[in-house]
Coordinates of C-alpha atoms in Angstrom, one line a residue:
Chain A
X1 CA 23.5 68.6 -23.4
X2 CA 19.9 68.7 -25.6
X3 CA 19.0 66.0 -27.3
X4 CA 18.1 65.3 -30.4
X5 CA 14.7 65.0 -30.1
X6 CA 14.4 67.7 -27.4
X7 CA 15.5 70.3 -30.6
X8 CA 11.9 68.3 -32.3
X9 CA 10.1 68.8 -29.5
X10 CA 11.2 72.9 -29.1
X11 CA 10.2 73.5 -32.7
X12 CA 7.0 72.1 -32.5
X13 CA 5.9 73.7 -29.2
X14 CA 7.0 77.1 -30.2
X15 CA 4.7 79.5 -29.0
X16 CA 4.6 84.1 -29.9
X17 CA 2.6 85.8 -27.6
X18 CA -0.1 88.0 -30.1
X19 CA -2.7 90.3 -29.1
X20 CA -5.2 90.8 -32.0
X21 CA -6.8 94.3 -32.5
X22 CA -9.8 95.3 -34.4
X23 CA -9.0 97.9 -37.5
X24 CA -10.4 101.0 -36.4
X25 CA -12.4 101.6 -39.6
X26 CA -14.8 98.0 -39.1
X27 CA -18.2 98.8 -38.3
X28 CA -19.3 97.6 -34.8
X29 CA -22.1 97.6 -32.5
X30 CA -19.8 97.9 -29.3
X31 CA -16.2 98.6 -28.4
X32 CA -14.2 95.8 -29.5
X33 CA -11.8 94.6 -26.8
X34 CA -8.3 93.2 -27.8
X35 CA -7.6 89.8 -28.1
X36 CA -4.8 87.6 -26.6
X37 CA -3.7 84.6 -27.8
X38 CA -0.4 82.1 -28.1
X39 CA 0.1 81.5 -31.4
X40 CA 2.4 78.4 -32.4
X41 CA 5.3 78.9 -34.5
X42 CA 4.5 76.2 -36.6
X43 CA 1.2 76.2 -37.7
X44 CA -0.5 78.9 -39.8
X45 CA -2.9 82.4 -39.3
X46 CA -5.8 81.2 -40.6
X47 CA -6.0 77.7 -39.3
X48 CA -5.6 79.0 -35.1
X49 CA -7.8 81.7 -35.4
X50 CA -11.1 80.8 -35.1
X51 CA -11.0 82.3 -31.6
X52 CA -10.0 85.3 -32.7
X53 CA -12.9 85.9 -35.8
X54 CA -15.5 84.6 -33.3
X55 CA -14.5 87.1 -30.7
X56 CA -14.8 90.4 -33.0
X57 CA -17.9 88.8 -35.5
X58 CA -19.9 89.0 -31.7
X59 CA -19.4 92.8 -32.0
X60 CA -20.0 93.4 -35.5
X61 CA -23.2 93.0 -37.5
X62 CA -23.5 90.1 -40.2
X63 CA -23.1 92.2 -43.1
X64 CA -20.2 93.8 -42.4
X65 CA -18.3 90.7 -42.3
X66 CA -16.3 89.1 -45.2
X67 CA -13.2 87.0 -45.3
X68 CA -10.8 87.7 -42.3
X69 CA -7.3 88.8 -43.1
X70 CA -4.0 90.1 -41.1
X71 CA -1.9 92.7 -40.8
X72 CA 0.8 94.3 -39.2
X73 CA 2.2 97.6 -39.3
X74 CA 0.1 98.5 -42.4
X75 CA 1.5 94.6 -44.7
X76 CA -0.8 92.1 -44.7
X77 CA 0.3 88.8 -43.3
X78 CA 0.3 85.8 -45.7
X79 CA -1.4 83.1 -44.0
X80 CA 0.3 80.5 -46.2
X81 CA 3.8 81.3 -44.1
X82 CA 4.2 79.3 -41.2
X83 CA 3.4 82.3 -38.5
X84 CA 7.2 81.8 -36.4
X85 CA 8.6 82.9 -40.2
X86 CA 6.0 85.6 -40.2
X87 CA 7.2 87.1 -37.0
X88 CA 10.4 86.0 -37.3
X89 CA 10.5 88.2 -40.7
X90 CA 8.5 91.1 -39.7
X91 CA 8.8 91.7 -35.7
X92 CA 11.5 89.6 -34.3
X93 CA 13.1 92.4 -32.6
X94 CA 10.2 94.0 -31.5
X95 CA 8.5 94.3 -28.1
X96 CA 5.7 91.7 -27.2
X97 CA 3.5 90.3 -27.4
X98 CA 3.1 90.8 -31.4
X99 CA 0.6 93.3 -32.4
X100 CA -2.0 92.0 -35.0
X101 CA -4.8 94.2 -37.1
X102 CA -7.6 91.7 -38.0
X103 CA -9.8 93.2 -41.0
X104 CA -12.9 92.2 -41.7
X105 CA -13.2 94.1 -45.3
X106 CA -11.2 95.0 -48.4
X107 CA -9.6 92.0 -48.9
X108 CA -5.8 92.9 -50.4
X109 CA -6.6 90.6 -53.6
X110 CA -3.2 91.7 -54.9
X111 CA -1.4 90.5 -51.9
X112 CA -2.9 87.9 -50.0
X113 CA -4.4 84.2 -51.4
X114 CA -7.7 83.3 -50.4
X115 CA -8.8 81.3 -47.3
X116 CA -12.3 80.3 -47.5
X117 CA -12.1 77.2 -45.5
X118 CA -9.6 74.8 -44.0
X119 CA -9.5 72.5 -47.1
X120 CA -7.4 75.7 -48.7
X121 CA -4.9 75.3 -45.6
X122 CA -4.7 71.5 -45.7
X123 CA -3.8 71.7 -49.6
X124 CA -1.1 74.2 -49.5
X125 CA 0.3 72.1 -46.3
X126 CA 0.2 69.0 -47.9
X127 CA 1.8 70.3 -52.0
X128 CA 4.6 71.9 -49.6
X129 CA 5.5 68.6 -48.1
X130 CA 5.1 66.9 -51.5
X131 CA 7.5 69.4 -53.0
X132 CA 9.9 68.9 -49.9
X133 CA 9.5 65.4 -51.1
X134 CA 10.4 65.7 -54.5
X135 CA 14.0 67.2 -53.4
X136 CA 14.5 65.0 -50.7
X137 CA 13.9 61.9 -52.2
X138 CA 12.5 62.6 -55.7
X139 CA 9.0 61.9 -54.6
X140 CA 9.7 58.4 -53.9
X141 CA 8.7 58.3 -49.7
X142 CA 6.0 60.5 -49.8
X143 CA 4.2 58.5 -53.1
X144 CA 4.9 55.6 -50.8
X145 CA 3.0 56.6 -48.4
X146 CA -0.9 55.7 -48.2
X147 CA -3.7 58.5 -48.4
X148 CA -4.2 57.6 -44.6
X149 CA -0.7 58.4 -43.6
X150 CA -0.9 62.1 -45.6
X151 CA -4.1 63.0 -43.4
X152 CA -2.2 61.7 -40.1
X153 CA 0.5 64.6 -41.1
X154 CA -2.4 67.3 -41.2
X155 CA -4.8 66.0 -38.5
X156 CA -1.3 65.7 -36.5
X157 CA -0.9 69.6 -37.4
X158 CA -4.4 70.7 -37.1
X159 CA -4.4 69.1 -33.5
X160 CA -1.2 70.0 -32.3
X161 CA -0.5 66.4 -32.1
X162 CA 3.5 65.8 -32.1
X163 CA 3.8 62.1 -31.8
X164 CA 1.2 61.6 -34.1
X165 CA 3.0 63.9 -36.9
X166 CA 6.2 62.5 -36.3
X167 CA 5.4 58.8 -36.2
X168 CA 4.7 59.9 -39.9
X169 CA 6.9 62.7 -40.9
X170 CA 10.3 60.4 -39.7
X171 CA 9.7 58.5 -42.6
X172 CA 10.2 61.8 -44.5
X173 CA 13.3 62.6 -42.7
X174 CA 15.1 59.0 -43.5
X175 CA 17.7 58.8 -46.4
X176 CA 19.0 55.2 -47.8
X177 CA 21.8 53.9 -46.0
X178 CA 24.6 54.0 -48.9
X179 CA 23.8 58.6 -48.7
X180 CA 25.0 60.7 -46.1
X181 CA 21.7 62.9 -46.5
X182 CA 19.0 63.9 -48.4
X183 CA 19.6 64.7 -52.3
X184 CA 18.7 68.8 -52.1
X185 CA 17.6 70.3 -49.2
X186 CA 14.2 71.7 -48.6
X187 CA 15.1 75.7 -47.9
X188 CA 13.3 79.1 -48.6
X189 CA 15.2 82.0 -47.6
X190 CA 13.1 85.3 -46.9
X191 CA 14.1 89.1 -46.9
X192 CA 11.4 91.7 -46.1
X193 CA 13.6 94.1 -48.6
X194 CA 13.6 92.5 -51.4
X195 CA 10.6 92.4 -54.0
X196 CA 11.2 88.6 -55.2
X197 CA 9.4 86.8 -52.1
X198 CA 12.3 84.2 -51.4
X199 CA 15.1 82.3 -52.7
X200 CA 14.8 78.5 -53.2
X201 CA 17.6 76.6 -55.8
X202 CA 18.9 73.5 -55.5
X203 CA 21.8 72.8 -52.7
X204 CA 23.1 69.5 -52.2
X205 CA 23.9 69.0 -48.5
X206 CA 27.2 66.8 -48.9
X207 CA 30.1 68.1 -50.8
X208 CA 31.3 66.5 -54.1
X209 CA 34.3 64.9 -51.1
X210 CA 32.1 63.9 -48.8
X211 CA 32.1 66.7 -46.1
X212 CA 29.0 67.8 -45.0
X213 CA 27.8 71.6 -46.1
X214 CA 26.9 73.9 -43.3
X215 CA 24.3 76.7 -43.1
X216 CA 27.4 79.4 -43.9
X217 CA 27.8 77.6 -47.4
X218 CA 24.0 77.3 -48.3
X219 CA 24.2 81.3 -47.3
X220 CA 27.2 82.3 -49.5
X221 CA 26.2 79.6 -52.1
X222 CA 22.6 81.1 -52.7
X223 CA 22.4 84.5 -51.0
X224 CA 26.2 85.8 -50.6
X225 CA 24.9 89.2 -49.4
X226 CA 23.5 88.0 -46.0
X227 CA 26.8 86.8 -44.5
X228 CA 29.2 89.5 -46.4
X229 CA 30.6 91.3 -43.7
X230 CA 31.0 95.1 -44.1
X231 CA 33.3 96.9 -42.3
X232 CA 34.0 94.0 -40.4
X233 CA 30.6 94.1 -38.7
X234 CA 27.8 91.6 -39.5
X235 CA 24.9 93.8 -40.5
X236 CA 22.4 91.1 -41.2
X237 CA 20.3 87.9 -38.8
X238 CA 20.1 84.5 -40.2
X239 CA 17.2 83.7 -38.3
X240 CA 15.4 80.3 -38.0
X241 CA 12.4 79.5 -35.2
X242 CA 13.8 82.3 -33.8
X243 CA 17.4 81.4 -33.3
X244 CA 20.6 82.7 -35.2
X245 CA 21.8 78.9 -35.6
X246 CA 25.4 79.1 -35.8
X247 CA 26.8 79.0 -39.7
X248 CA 28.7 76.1 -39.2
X249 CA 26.1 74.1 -38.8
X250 CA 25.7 70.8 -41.0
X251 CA 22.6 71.9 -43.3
X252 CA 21.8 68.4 -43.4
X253 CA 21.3 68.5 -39.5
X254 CA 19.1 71.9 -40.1
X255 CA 16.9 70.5 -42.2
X256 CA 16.3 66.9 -40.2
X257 CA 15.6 68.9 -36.9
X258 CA 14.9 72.4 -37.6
X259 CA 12.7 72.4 -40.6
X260 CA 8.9 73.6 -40.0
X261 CA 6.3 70.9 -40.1
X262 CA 6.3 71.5 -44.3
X263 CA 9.6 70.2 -43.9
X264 CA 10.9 73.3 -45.7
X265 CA 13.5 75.2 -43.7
X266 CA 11.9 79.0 -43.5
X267 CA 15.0 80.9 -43.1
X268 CA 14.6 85.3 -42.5
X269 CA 17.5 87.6 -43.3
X270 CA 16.5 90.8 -41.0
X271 CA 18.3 94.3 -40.0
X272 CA 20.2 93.2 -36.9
X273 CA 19.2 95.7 -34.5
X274 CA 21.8 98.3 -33.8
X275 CA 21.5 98.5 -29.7
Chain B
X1 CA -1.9 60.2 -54.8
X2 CA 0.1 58.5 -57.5
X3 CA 2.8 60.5 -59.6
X4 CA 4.5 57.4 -61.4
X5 CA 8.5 58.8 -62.1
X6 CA 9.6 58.2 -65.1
X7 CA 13.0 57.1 -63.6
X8 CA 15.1 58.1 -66.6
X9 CA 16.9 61.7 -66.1
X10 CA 16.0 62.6 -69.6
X11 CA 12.9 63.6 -69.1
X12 CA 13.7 66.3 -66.5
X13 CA 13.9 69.6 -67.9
X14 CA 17.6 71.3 -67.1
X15 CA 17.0 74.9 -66.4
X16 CA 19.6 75.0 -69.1
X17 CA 17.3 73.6 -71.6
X18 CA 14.1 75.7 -70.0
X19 CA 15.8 78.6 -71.5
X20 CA 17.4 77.4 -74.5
X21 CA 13.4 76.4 -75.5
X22 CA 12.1 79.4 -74.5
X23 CA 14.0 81.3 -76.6
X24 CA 13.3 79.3 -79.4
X25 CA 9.5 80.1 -78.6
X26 CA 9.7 83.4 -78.0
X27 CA 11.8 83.8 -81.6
X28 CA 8.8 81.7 -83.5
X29 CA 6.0 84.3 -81.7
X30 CA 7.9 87.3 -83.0
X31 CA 7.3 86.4 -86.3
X32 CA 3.9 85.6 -86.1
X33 CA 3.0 88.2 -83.6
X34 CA 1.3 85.7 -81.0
X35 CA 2.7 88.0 -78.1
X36 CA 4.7 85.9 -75.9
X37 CA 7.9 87.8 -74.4
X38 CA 10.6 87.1 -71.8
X39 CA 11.0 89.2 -68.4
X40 CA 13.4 88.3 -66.1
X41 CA 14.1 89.3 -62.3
X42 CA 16.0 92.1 -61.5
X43 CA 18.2 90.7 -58.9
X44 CA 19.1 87.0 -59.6
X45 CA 18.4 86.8 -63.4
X46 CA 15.9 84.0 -63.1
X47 CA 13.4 84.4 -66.0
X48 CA 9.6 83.3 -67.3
X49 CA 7.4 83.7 -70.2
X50 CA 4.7 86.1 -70.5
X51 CA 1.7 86.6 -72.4
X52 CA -1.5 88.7 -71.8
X53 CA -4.8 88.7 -73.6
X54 CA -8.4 89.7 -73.8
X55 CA -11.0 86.9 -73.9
X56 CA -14.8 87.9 -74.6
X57 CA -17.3 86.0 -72.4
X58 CA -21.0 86.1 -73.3
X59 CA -23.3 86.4 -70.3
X60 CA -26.3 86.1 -72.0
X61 CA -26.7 83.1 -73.7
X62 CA -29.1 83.3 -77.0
X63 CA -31.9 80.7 -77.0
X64 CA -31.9 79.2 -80.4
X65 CA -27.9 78.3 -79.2
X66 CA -29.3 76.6 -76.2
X67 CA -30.8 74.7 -78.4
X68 CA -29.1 73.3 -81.3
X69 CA -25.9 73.4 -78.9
X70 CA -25.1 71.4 -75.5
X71 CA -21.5 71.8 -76.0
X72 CA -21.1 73.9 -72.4
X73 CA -18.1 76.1 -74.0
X74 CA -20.3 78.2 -76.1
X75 CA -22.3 78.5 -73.0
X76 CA -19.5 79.9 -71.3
X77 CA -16.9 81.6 -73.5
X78 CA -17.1 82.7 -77.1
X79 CA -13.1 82.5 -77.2
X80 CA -12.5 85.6 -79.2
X81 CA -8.8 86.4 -79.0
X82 CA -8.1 89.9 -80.4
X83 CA -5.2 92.3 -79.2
X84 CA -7.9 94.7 -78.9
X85 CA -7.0 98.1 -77.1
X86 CA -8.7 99.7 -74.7
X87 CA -11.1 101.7 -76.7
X88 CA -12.0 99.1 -78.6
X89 CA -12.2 97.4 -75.2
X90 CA -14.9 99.6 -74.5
X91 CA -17.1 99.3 -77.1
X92 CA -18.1 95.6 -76.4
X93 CA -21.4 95.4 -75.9
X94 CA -23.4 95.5 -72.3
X95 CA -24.1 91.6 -72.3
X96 CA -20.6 90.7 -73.0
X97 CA -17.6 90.8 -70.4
X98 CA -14.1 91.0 -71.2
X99 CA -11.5 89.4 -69.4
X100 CA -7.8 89.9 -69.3
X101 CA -5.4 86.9 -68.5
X102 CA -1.9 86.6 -67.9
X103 CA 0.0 83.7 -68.3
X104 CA 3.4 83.2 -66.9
X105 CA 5.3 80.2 -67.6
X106 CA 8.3 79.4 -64.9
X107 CA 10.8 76.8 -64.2
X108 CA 10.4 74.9 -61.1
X109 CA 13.8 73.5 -59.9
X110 CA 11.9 71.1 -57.5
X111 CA 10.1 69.2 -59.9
X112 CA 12.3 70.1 -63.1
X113 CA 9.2 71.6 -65.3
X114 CA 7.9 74.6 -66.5
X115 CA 4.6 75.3 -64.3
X116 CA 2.1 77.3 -65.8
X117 CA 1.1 80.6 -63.7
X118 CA -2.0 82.8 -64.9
X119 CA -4.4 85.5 -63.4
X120 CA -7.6 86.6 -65.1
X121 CA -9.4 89.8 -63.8
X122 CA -12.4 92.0 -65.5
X123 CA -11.4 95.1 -66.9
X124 CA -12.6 97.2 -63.4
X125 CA -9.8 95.2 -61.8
X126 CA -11.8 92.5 -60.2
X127 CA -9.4 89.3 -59.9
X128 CA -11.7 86.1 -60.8
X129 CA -12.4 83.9 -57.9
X130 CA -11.1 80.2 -58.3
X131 CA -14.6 79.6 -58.8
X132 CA -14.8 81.2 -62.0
X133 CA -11.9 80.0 -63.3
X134 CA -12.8 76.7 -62.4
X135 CA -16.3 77.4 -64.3
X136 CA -14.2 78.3 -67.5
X137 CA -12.2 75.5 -68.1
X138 CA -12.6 73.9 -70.9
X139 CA -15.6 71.2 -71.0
X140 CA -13.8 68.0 -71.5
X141 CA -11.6 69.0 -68.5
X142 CA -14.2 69.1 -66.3
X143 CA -14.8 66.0 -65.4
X144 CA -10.7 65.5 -64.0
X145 CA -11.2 68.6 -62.4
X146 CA -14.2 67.1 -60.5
X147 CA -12.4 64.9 -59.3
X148 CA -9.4 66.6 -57.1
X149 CA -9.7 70.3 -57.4
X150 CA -7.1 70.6 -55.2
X151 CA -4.9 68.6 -57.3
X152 CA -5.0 70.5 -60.7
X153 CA -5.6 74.3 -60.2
X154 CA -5.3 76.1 -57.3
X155 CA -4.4 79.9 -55.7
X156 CA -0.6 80.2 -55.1
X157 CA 2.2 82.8 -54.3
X158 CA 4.2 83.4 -57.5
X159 CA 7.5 82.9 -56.5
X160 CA 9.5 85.7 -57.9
X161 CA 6.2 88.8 -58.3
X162 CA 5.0 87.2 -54.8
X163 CA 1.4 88.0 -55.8
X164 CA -2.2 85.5 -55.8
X165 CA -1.5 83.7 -59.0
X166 CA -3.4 80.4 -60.1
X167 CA -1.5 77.4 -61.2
X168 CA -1.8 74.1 -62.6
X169 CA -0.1 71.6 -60.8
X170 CA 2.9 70.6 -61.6
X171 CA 3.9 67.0 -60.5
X172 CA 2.0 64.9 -62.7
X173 CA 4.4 66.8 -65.9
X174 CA 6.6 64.3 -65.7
X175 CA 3.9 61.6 -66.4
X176 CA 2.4 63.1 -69.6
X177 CA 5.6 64.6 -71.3
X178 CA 7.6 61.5 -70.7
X179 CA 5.1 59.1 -73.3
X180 CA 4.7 62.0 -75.5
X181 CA 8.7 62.6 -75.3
X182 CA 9.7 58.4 -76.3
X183 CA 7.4 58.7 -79.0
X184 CA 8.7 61.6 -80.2
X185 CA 12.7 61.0 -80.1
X186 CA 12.3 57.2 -81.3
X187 CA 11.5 59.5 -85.2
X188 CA 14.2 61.4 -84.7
X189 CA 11.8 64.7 -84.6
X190 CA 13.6 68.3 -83.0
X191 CA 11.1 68.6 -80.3
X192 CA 10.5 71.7 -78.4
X193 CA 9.7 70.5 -74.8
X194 CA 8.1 74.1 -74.4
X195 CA 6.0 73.9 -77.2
X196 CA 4.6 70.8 -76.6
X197 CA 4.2 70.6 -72.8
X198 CA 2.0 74.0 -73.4
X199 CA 0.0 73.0 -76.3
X200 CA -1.1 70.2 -73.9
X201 CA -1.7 72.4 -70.5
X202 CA -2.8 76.1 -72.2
X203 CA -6.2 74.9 -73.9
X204 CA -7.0 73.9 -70.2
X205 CA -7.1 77.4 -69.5
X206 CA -8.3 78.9 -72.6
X207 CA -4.5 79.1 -73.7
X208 CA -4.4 78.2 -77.2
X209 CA -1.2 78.1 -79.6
X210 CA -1.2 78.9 -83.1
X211 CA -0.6 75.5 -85.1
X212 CA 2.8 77.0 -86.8
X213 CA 4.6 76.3 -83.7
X214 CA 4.7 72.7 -84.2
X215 CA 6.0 73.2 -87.8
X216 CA 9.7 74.6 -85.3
X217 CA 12.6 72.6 -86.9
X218 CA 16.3 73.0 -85.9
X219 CA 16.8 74.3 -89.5
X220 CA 14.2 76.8 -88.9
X221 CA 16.0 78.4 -85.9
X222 CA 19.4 78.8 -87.6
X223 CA 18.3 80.0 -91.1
X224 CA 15.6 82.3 -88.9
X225 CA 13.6 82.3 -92.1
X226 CA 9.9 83.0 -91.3
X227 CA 7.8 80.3 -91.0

């Protein structure tokens, strides 16, 4: 039987299998050859890249290079989504490894925020947690928390350093003694359908009696249409890290072990395929 | 960081309340034709305020100004705030530049506040970089803004139009409006949260609001006499 902490330990080392390709249209000097990398579930585009840009910016002239963005299958991939939501939303039940464009030119202004250095990465990261904080405990652990201790939960994230994010980020997933959990929960649901980008209310993860809420009533709470059955027959995903956790489920559970190093859960509603 | 709570649940906004004030606003702007206007989302019904405008900026700045003037906005922006349309648009004159914002004020459920959301782009379309719009607030926000950039304005996903937006933090709210709030109840004044929360956040970024807005009585609302 896993542990626990094993179910920490599998999130964090998470790993897609990507092979990055050139856009046809850049200007180079030379063929640019593909290029393969493992890509952790849990961190984001622009901050495990580096590779990647230095690898095509050796075939291309100066000039032609500006701010590097993603895509796949023609939508441009938001860096500020964890990249195992990304895949999870957009190619889960797809063949790998994951096939990236990387684009050197016409940034999609009206789609994607800008990235200019790792600062960028570092503040999203860090306002997510703060949020997550804010409905977990209404702030109060997080404010605790010294200036030194908010940098260990980056460096811990830019280094791929689990012990030294969690020594940390426990302290983030403790509640008071006298609670059974957390105040809200910390959730984003995501549908590739819809227009509005994802769905994120307040849910409370123990019942006015005491019981503990599940993943099935966060779902039919907040987004009733993923776990509708038609015709009998379950037409939709609920997909986190990759998994279809099963609906009964204690969100408070979820959220303590299977919550992305933002310590928001990123949860993807996708077509489930029909083979 | 320090984002000192208030610790009394009166001075978080209900969602309830968000929308009970912004309909109040949007009812005053009507009347004096300040342009705000309510759009909700078409599938859960969640809504915001809107308002877009044209701001003048002049690139050029004329010498005797430099002069006589060190005050940095007139360097920057001569705020001109016209509904001017698009002909008129484009008669302004080569050394000028307009600008269109859009402001969006939404209700975060995390922090229980309105947040403001704006975008500014020139009239070919070009988005401003957070650069420029750091360059254009106003001068005696500088200084703050110095200070943590990261903490005050920065690029973000609009939550329900999932496009670039930038926004001005939101959990330091709760320190400003609670002061002003106490102040406010202990002389028994109808106060409109929205009103006052934005006529401290929009001159930040060149969002003014027409002084008849804090004139908004309870009385007012009901008789819907103009102001």
């Amino acid at each position: 039987m896993t542990d626990d902490k094993d179910v920490l330990r599998d999130v964090w080392f998470g790993r897609i299998p990507t092979c990055f390709t050139l856009y046809q249209d850049e200007i180079t000097e030379r063929e640019a050859e593909p290029y393969y990398l493992l890509l952790p579930r849990i961190s984001y585009l622009t901050l495990v890249t580096d590779k990647v840009k230095k690898h095509f910016q050796k075939v291309m002239r100066q000039e032609e290079v500006s701010e590097i963005w993603f895509e796949y299958e023609g939508t441009p991939l938001k860096w500020h989504y964890p990249i195992g939501l990304l895949f999870d939303l957009h190619a889960s039940n797809t063949a790998l490894p994951w096939s990236i464009t990387v684009h050197f030119k016409n940034f999609p202004e009206k789609d994607l925020l800008h990235c200019h250095s790792k600062d960028v990465i570092e503040a999203h990261f860090m306002a997510c947690i703060k949020e997550a904080d804010a409905l977990k405990h209404k702030s109060q652990v997080i404010n605790e928390m010294q200036k030194k201790d908010h940098k260990q939960l980056w460096m811990g994230l830019q280094n791929d350093k689990f012990e030294q994010f969690w020594a940390i980020n426990r302290k983030l997933m403790e509640y008071p003694p006298e609670d059974s959990g957390f105040r809200y929960i910390p959730f984003r649901i995501y549908q590739a359908t819809t227009e509005r980008p994802f769905i994120q209310k307040l849910f409370r993860p123990i019942a006015s009696g005491g019981q503990l809420h599940t993943l099935g009533d966060l779902l039919k709470d907040v987004c009733p249409s993923a776990i509708s059955p038609e015709d009998g027959e379950q037409k939709t995903q609920v997909m986190i890290h990759g998994i279809e956790p099963m609906l009964e489920t204690p969100i408070q559970w979820l959220s303590e072990h299977m919550s992305y190093p933002d310590n928001f859960l990123h949860i993807s509603i996708i077509p489930r395929p029909t083979d | 960081i320090s984002c000192t709570m208030a610790g009394e649940e009166d001075f978080f906004l209900e969602e309830k309340r968000f929308k009970q004030y912004c309909e109040e606003f949007i009812k005053h702007s009507q009347q004096i034709g300040d342009g705000w206007e309510w759009r909700t989302s078409k599938d859960l019904g969640d809504g915001y305020l809107s308002k877009t405008h044209f701001q003048v900026r002049n690139r050029n700045i004329p010498p005797d100004l430099k002069e006589k003037n060190d005050n940095i906005e007139q360097m920057l922006f001569t705020r001109v705030e016209e509904s001017l349309d698009d002909s008129q648009v484009a008669g302004v004159c080569a050394t000028e530049e307009v600008i269109r914002y859009e402001y969006h004020v939404l209700y975060s459920s995390s922090y229980q506040v309105p947040v403001l959301y704006f975008r500014a782009c020139f009239l070919d379309g070009r988005p401003l970089t957070l650069d420029e719009i750091w360059k254009s607030v106003h001068a005696c926000y500088q200084a703050r803004l110095l200070e943590g950039p990261w903490d005050t304005i920065t690029q973000q996903e609009h939550p329900l139009l999932g496009q670039p937006f930038f926004v001005l933090h939101p959990c330091r709210t709760n320190e400003f409006m609670s002061s002003i709030l106490t102040g406010s109840w202990k002389q028994n004044r109808h106060t409109n949260y929205i009103i006052l929360w934005l006529s401290i956040v929009g001159p930040v970024v060149g969002l003014n609001l027409p002084l008849s807005y804090a004139k908004l009585g309870p009385e007012q609302n009901t008789n819907n006499d103009s102001v």
